[in-house]
Amino acid sequence: MHTKTAKSRHFRPSGDTTLLATYGDAIDPLVNARVRRLAMSLDGLAHPAIVEVVTSYCTLAVRYRPQQIRWPELCDLVLALEERLGEIALESAETVEIPVCYGGEFGPDLAVVADHNGLDPQEVIRLHGAVAYPIYAIGFAPGFCYLGGLDPRLHTPRLVTPRLRVPAGSVGIAGGQTGVYPLASPGGWQLIGRTPRRLFAPERDQPIPYRVGDAIRFVAVSLKQYQRISREEWP
Amino acid sequence: MIPVLTTLSAGPLTTVQDLGRGGAAQLGVPFSGALDPYAHRLANWLVGNSEGAATLEMTMAGSTVEFLCEADIAITGAAMNPYLNGAAVRQWCSLRVKAGDRLELGFAENGCRAYLAIGGGIAVPEVLGSRSTYLGGELGGLQGRALADGDLLARGAASPLAAPRQLPWVPIYPQSLSLRVVVGPHDQFFATALAHFFAATFTVTPKSDRMGCRLSGPVVERDPGAPASILSEPVTPGNIQIPADGQPIVLLSEQTIGGYTCIATVVSGDLWRIGQACPGDAVGFVEVSLDTAHHILKEWQCFVSDARILLEAGWS
């Protein structure tokens, strides 16, 4: 077990104030859980030399104050925590439901995704809502989730020419990924629908309604429901 | 909150910035903050603020503003030929302005970003612990956007300076930069390119923004078989990304996660220099060890802290 751990771990500096600790090179729920456990235990230390801990699929970034801890000590600290990871229980994962109005003006590329995969648009909607997608990372934009688990029958290449402005709440597919744009931004995803929920609200105590490790399930709603939900506060 | 100024002309890109929004990267919210934190801090100390008070960051050219009350102000960073009521005034010193005074800044003649500090700090609401503007996320600063003509800004409470303050030197921003870097985090994909990379001179392009300083120059080739992109992982200001076209991008402060490989990373003690680089400036990179990078940072912090002591002791 320890040999395997040693083999699959890789510490690298990313500049002079960040340690990257990498535990794999592929999307893997176990590796991601390991990274999140380590992040939790580092956060739990509240070490004065550690500024911030950020996670992605396989990698943990530890931002540190080099005046307060030297590189070898920081590596030893992370190694020591790895030994005790078994004792760390991850917070229970929640499945967060996100209502989506598919097609029409909200999902101008629904037909493209359907045609590309030889499916009926209704079948695309059914398949897209059939899975709870695990959140492996949040980044790129506030609240933007890197999700796993898209059904291969829905994989569709990105747009050749990205849109200059994708409206906030747009739900799309890009290659083997699906996701939702919390804020308006340029983007090349195939848009299949839109959520009426405001996903990123910095004034809330919890600015986004999910955490890395949770899962997202998209729930189809009608235009009428979309309009009603968009008038509600959430959560 | 006291209304302190109105923008008669905002300038090409003027934003409210402070020392950044830490602790929100796990939500996908990047650091933001002044891209030359050295000039930002000095501007604040010159008017008696703490280093984290919000200032105005003006890019490539400055604003024209009218003041609405008496205040201590200071302009640092890029040289922008400031005029107060039609008379040339100096940068890197405190100035006392009164209601009705008009301050006009021109084009950047040396450096890229100027900072205007006001005693009491620019008063905008804190978002996730910072007043910095994050343009991509439309949050922080003044309604999450760059200033526009006719905006009204307030300041926090301040006691007027007992005596004017002045920095006893004026920083000069060279048009040819040599930035110190530590290699990695993905140098394993650039084994053959590293030597060429350190020998090359790149040019800052006009496509640069607060997310990244985009360079052009000799193509940085990744090793045969090395991937162009990787599974996304957290990025750090100073990371030098090599996208598919081989033209480096030095990441600044508006990104949290990325999937491009990074050949090297600018040391934190040199990051402010890239914040002052203008389109057309030449950039080269020099490798240092991690230990040396830490030493550079420590020296730099001592230097900046000495400058603060000097200013607050009233040297002039």
Coordinates of C-alpha atoms in Angstrom, one line a residue, chain B residues 108-218:
Chain B
A108 CA 1.6 55.9 -19.7
E109 CA 5.1 57.0 -20.7
N110 CA 6.9 54.6 -18.5
G111 CA 5.3 51.5 -17.1
C112 CA 1.8 50.2 -17.8
R113 CA -0.3 50.7 -14.6
A114 CA -0.7 53.8 -12.4
Y115 CA -2.3 53.7 -8.9
L116 CA -4.3 56.5 -7.4
A117 CA -4.7 56.3 -3.7
I118 CA -7.0 58.5 -1.6
G119 CA -6.8 58.9 2.2
G120 CA -9.4 56.6 3.7
G121 CA -9.4 54.3 0.7
I122 CA -11.9 53.9 -2.1
A123 CA -15.1 52.8 -0.4
V124 CA -16.9 50.1 -2.3
P125 CA -18.5 47.0 -0.7
E126 CA -16.3 44.1 0.1
V127 CA -17.2 41.0 -1.8
L128 CA -15.8 37.7 -0.4
G129 CA -13.4 39.7 1.7
S130 CA -12.0 42.1 -0.9
R131 CA -12.8 45.3 -2.8
S132 CA -10.9 44.2 -5.9
T133 CA -12.6 44.2 -9.2
Y134 CA -12.8 40.8 -11.0
L135 CA -13.8 41.8 -14.5
G136 CA -14.4 38.2 -15.8
G137 CA -16.7 37.4 -12.9
E138 CA -18.3 40.9 -12.8
L139 CA -17.8 41.1 -9.1
G140 CA -16.1 43.4 -6.6
G141 CA -15.0 47.0 -7.2
L142 CA -17.7 49.3 -8.6
Q143 CA -20.5 46.9 -9.6
G144 CA -17.9 44.4 -10.9
R145 CA -16.9 46.6 -13.8
A146 CA -14.3 49.0 -15.0
L147 CA -15.0 52.7 -14.2
A148 CA -17.1 54.6 -16.8
D149 CA -17.4 58.4 -17.4
G150 CA -19.5 60.1 -14.8
D151 CA -19.0 57.4 -12.0
L152 CA -19.1 58.7 -8.4
L153 CA -16.8 57.2 -5.8
A154 CA -16.7 57.5 -2.1
R155 CA -13.9 57.2 0.4
G156 CA -13.6 55.8 3.9
A157 CA -12.9 57.9 7.0
A158 CA -9.4 59.3 7.2
S159 CA -7.4 61.8 9.2
P160 CA -5.5 64.3 7.1
L161 CA -1.7 63.8 6.9
A162 CA 0.2 65.9 9.5
A163 CA 2.9 66.5 6.9
P164 CA 3.3 65.7 3.2
R165 CA 4.9 62.4 2.3
Q166 CA 7.3 61.7 -0.6
L167 CA 9.2 58.7 -1.8
P168 CA 12.9 59.6 -2.0
W169 CA 13.3 57.8 -5.3
V170 CA 11.2 57.3 -8.5
P171 CA 11.0 53.8 -9.8
I172 CA 11.8 53.4 -13.5
Y173 CA 10.3 50.6 -15.5
P174 CA 12.7 49.2 -18.1
Q175 CA 11.5 48.4 -21.6
S176 CA 13.5 45.2 -21.5
L177 CA 12.7 42.9 -18.6
S178 CA 14.6 40.0 -17.2
L179 CA 12.3 37.9 -15.1
R180 CA 13.5 35.3 -12.7
V181 CA 11.7 32.0 -12.8
V182 CA 11.7 28.6 -11.1
V183 CA 11.1 25.8 -13.7
G184 CA 7.9 23.9 -13.7
P185 CA 5.4 22.7 -12.8
H186 CA 5.4 20.9 -16.2
D187 CA 9.0 21.3 -17.3
Q188 CA 9.1 17.5 -17.9
F189 CA 7.3 18.2 -21.2
F190 CA 9.9 20.8 -22.3
A191 CA 13.2 19.0 -21.7
T192 CA 14.7 20.1 -25.1
A193 CA 12.9 23.5 -25.2
L194 CA 14.2 24.8 -21.8
A195 CA 17.6 25.9 -23.1
H196 CA 16.0 27.8 -26.0
F197 CA 13.4 29.3 -23.7
F198 CA 16.0 30.8 -21.5
A199 CA 18.0 32.1 -24.5
A200 CA 15.0 33.7 -26.2
T201 CA 13.6 37.2 -26.0
F202 CA 9.9 37.6 -26.2
T203 CA 7.7 40.6 -26.8
V204 CA 4.6 41.6 -24.8
T205 CA 1.6 41.7 -27.1
P206 CA -1.4 44.0 -27.0
K207 CA -3.7 41.0 -26.4
S208 CA -2.5 41.0 -22.7
D209 CA -5.0 41.7 -20.0
R210 CA -5.5 41.2 -16.3
M211 CA -5.8 37.4 -16.8
G212 CA -2.5 37.0 -18.6
C213 CA 0.5 38.8 -20.2
R214 CA 0.6 37.3 -23.7
L215 CA 4.0 37.1 -25.3
S216 CA 5.2 36.5 -28.8
G217 CA 8.5 35.2 -29.9
P218 CA 10.2 31.9 -31.0

